mmCIF file of C-alpha atoms in Angstrom:
data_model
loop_
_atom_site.group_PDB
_atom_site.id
_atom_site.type_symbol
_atom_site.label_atom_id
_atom_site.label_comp_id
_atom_site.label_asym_id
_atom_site.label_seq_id
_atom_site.Cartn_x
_atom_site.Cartn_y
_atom_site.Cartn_z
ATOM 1 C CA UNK A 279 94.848 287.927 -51.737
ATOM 2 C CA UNK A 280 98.002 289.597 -50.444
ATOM 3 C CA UNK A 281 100.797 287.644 -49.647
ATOM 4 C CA UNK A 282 102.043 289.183 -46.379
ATOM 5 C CA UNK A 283 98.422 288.991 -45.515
ATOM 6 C CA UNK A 284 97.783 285.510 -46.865
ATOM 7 C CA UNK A 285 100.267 283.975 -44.661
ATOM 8 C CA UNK A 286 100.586 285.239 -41.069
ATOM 9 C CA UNK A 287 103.766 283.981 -40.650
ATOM 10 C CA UNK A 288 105.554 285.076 -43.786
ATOM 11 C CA UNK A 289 104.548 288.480 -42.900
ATOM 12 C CA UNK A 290 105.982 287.867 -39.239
ATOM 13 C CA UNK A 291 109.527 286.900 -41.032
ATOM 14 C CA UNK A 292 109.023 289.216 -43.413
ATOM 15 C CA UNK A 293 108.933 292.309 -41.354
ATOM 16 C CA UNK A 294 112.121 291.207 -39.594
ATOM 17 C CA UNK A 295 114.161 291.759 -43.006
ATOM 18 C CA UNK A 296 116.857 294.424 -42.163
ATOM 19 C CA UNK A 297 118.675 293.876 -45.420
ATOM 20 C CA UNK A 298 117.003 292.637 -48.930
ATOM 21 C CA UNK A 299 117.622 290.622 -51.526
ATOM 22 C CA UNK A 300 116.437 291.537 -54.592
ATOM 23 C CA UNK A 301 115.006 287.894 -56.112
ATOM 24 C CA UNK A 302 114.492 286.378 -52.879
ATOM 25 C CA UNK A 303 112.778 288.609 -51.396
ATOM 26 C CA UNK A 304 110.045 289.282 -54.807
ATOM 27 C CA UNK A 305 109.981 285.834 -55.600
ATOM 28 C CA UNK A 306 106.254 284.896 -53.699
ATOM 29 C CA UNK A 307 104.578 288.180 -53.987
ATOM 30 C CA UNK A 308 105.706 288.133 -57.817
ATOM 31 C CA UNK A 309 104.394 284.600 -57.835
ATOM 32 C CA UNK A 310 101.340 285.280 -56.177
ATOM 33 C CA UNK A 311 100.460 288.610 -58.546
ATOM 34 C CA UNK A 312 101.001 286.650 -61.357
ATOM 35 C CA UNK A 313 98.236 284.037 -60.493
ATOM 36 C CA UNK A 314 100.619 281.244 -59.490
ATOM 37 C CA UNK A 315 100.203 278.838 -56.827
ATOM 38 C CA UNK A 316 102.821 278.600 -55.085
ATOM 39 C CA UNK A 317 102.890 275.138 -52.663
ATOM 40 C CA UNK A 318 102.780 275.683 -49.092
ATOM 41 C CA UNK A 319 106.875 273.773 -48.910
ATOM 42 C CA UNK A 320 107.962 277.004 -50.950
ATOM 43 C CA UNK A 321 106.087 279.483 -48.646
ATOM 44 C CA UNK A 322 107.843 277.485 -45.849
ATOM 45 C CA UNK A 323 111.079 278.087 -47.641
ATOM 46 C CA UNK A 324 110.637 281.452 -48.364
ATOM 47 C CA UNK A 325 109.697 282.311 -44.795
ATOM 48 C CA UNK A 326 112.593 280.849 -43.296
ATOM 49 C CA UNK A 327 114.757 282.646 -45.931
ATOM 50 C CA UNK A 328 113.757 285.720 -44.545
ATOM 51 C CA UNK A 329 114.022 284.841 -40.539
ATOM 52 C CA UNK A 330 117.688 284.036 -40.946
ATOM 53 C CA UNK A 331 120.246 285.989 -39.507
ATOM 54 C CA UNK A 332 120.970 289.142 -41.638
ATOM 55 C CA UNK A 333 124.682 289.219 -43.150
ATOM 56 C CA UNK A 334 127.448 290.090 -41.024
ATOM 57 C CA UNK A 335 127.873 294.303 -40.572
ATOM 58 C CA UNK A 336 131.148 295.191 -41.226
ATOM 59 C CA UNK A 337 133.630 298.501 -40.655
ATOM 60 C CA UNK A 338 132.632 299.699 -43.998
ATOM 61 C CA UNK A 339 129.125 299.098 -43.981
ATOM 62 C CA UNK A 340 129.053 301.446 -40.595
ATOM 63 C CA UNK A 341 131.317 304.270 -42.340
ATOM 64 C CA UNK A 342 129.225 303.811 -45.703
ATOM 65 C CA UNK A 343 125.490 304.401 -43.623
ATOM 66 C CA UNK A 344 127.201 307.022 -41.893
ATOM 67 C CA UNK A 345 128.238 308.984 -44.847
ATOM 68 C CA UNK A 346 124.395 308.198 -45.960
ATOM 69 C CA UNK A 347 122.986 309.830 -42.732
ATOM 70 C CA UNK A 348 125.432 312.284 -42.928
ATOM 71 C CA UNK A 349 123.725 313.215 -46.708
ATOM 72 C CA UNK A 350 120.311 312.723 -45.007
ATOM 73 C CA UNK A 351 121.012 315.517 -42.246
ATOM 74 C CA UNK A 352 122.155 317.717 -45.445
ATOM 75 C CA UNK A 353 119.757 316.900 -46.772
ATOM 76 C CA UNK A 354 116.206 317.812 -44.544
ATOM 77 C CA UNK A 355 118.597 320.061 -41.602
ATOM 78 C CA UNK A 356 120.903 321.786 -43.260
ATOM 79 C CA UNK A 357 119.763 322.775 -46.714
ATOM 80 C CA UNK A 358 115.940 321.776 -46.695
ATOM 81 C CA UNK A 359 115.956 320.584 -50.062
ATOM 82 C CA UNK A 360 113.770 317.785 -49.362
ATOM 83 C CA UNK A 361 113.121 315.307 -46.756
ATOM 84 C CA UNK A 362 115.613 313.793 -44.399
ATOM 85 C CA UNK A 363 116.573 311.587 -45.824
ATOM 86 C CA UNK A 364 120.486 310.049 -47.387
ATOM 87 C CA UNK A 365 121.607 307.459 -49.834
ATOM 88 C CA UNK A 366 125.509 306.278 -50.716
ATOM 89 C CA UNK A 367 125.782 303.266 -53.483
ATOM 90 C CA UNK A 368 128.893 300.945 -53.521
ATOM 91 C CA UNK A 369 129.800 298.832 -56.311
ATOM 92 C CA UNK A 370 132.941 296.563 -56.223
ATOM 93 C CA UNK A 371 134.506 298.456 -52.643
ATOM 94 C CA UNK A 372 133.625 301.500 -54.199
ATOM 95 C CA UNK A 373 131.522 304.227 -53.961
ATOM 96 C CA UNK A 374 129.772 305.411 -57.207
ATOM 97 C CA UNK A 375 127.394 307.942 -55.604
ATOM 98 C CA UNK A 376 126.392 309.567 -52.489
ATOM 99 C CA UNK A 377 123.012 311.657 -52.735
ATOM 100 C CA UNK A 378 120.089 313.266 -50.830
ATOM 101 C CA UNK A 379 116.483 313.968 -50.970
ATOM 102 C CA UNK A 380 115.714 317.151 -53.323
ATOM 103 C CA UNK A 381 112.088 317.022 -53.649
ATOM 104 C CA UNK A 382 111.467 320.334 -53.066
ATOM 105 C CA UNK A 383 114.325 321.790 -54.628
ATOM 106 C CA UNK A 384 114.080 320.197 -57.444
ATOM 107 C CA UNK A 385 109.908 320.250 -57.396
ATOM 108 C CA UNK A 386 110.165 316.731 -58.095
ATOM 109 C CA UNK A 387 108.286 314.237 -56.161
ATOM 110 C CA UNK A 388 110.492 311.142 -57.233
ATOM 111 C CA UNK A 389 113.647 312.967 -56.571
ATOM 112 C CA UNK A 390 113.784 310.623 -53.516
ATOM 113 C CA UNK A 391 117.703 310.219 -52.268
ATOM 114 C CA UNK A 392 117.844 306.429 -53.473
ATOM 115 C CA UNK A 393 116.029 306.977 -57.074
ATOM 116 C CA UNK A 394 118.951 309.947 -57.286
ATOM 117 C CA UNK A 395 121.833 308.026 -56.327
ATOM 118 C CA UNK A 396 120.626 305.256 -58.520
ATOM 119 C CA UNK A 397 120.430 307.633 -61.112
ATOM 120 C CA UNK A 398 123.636 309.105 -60.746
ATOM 121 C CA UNK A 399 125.617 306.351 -60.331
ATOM 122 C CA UNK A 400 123.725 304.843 -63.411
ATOM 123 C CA UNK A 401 124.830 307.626 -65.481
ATOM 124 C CA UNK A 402 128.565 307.096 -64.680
ATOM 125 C CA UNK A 403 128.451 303.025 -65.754
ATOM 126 C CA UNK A 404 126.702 303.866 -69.357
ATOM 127 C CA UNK A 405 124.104 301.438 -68.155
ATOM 128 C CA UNK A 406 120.667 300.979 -66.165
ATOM 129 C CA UNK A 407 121.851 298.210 -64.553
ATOM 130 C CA UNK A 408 124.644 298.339 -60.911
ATOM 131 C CA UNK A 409 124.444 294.438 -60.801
ATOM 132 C CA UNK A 410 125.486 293.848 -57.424
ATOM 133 C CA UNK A 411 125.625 297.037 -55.825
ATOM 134 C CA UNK A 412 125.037 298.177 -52.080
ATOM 135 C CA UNK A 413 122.477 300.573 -51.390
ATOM 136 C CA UNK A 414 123.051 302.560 -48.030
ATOM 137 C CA UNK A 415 120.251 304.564 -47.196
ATOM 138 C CA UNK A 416 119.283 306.538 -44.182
ATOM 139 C CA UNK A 417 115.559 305.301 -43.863
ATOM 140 C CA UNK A 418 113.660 302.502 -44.837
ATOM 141 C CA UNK A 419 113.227 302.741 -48.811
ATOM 142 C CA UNK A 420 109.860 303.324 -50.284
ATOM 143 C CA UNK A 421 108.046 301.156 -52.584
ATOM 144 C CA UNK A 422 109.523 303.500 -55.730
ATOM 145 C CA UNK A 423 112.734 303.508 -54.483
ATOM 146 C CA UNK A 424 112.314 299.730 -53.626
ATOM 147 C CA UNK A 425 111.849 298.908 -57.494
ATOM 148 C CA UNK A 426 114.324 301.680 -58.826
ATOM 149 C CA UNK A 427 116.805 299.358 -56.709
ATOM 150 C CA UNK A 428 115.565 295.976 -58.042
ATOM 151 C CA UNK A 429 115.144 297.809 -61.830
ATOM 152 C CA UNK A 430 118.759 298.623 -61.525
ATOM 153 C CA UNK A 431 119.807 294.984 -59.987
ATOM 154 C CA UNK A 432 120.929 296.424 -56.665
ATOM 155 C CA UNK A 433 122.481 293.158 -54.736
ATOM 156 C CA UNK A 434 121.435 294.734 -51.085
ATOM 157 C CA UNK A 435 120.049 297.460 -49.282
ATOM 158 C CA UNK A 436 121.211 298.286 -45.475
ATOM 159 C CA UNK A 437 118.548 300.933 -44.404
ATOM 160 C CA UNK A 438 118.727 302.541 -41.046
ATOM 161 C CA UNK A 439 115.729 304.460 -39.879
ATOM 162 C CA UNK A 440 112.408 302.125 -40.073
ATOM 163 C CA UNK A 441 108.955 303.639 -41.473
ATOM 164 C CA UNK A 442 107.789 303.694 -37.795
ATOM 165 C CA UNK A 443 110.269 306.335 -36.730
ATOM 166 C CA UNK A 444 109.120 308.683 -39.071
ATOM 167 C CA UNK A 445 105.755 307.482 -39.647
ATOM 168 C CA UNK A 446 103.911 310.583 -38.489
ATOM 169 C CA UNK A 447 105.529 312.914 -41.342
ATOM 170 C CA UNK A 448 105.713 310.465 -44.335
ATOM 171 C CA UNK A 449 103.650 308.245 -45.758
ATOM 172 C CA UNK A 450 105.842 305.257 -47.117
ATOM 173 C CA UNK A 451 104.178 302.442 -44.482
ATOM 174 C CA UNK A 452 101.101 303.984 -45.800
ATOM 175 C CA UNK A 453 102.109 303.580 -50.069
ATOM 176 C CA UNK A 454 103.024 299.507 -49.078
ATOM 177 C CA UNK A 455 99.882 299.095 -47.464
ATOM 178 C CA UNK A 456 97.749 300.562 -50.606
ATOM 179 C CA UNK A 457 99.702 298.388 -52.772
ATOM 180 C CA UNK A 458 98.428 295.574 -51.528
ATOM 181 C CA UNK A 459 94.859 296.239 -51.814
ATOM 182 C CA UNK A 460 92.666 295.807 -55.120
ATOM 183 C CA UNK A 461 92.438 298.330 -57.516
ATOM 184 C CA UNK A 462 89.069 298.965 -56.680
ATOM 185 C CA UNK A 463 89.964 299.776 -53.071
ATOM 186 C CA UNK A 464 93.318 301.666 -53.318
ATOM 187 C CA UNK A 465 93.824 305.476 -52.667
ATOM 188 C CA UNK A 466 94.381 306.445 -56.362
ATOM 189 C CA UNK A 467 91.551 305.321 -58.591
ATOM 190 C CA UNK A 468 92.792 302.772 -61.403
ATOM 191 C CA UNK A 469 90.594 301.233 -64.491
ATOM 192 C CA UNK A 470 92.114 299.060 -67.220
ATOM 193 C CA UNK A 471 91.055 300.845 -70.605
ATOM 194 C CA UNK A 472 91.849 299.792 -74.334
ATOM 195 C CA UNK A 473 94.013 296.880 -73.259
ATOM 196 C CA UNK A 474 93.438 295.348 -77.209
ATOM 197 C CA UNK A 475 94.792 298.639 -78.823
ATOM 198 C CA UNK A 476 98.091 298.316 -75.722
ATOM 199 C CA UNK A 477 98.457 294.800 -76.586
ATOM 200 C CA UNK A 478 99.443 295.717 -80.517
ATOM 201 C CA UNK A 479 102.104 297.774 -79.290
ATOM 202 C CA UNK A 480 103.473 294.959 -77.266
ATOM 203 C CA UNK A 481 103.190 292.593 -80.160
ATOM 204 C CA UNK A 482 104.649 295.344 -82.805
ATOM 205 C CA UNK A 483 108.106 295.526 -80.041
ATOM 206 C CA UNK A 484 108.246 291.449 -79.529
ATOM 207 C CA UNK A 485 108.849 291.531 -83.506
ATOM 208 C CA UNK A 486 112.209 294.343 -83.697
ATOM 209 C CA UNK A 487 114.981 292.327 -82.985
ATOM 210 C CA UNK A 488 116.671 295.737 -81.334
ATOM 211 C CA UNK A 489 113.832 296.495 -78.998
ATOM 212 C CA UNK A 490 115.193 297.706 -75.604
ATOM 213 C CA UNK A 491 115.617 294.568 -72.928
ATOM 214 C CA UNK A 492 116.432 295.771 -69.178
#
């Protein structure tokens, strides 16, 4: 069973969210996917970690989301090279990357602004990782750019557009709903096949003592 529908008022507190962060805000549905119980005191706890007051906004968190909705109107107005849609990324006070939506320029369909901004600013560290770093972006992120962010250890997200204001020309509410349904059920078929011949592979790269670790 889903989480967020498991627990009607998780998924109240849940929705609320206006800025994430990245372990609290996995730690139950990571729980729950993995096939732990998780006691009803820590459902409590998680619940009211999400109802509490978001963070204060400051001067430079308004001038950093408006640089990111100044990308996003670049972006899907100006020069149509994808959606509307913006992304800026701030480590340490500073920004590392400021990027837009080029799906259809680039004829990629993961060439979302946050996965390039993440990508870029990735690429100027040496490193997958931006532990810590602010994620600006002009809409409410996506479930891929949701786990680019938490791949790459992004502290927080501000977001400003929600999925409902654009809900009627993209399909992101739509993606997070899927997600939560069994396999057998979701939009995109998916069957488990050869799992003993996968399961070598894993054990062959537990045994090289250089395998990659992100």
């Amino acid at each position: 069973m889903s989480l967020l529908h498991g627990d009607p008022e998780l998924a109240r507190a849940l929705a609320c969210v206006r800025s994430v962060a990245r372990r609290d805000f996995l730690f139950a549905g990571a729980a729950v996917a993995a096939g732990a119980v998780i006691p009803t005191g820590a459902l409590a706890e998680t619940a009211a970690q999400a109802a509490k007051p978001a963070g204060e906004v400051t001067d430079e968190d308004r001038q950093y989301m408006a640089m990111a909705l100044d990308r996003m109107r670049e972006a899907g107005v100006v020069n149509k090279t994808g959606g509307p849609f913006g992304a800026v990324l701030v480590l340490d006070g500073k920004v590392l990357a400021v990027a837009g939506n080029s799906v259809m320029r680039d004829s990629d369909p993961s060439a979302h602004a946050e996965v390039n901004v993440l990508r870029e600013a990735c690429r100027k560290v040496g490193s997958p990782h931006v532990d810590g770093a602010v994620l600006y972006s002009s809409c409410e992120p996506c479930p891929m750019c949701y786990s680019v962010a938490y791949w790459a250890r992004v502290g927080k997200i501000f977001y400003g557009a929600s999925y409902a204001d654009y809900g009627d020309l993209f399909d992101d509410s739509n993606i997070a709903k899927d997600l939560n349904l069994p396999y057998g059920q979701r939009h995109i078929a998916v069957q488990q096949i050869m799992r003993p011949e996968a399961q070598k592979v894993w054990e062959e790269f537990r045994q090289l003592p250089d395998g990659a670790r992100y």
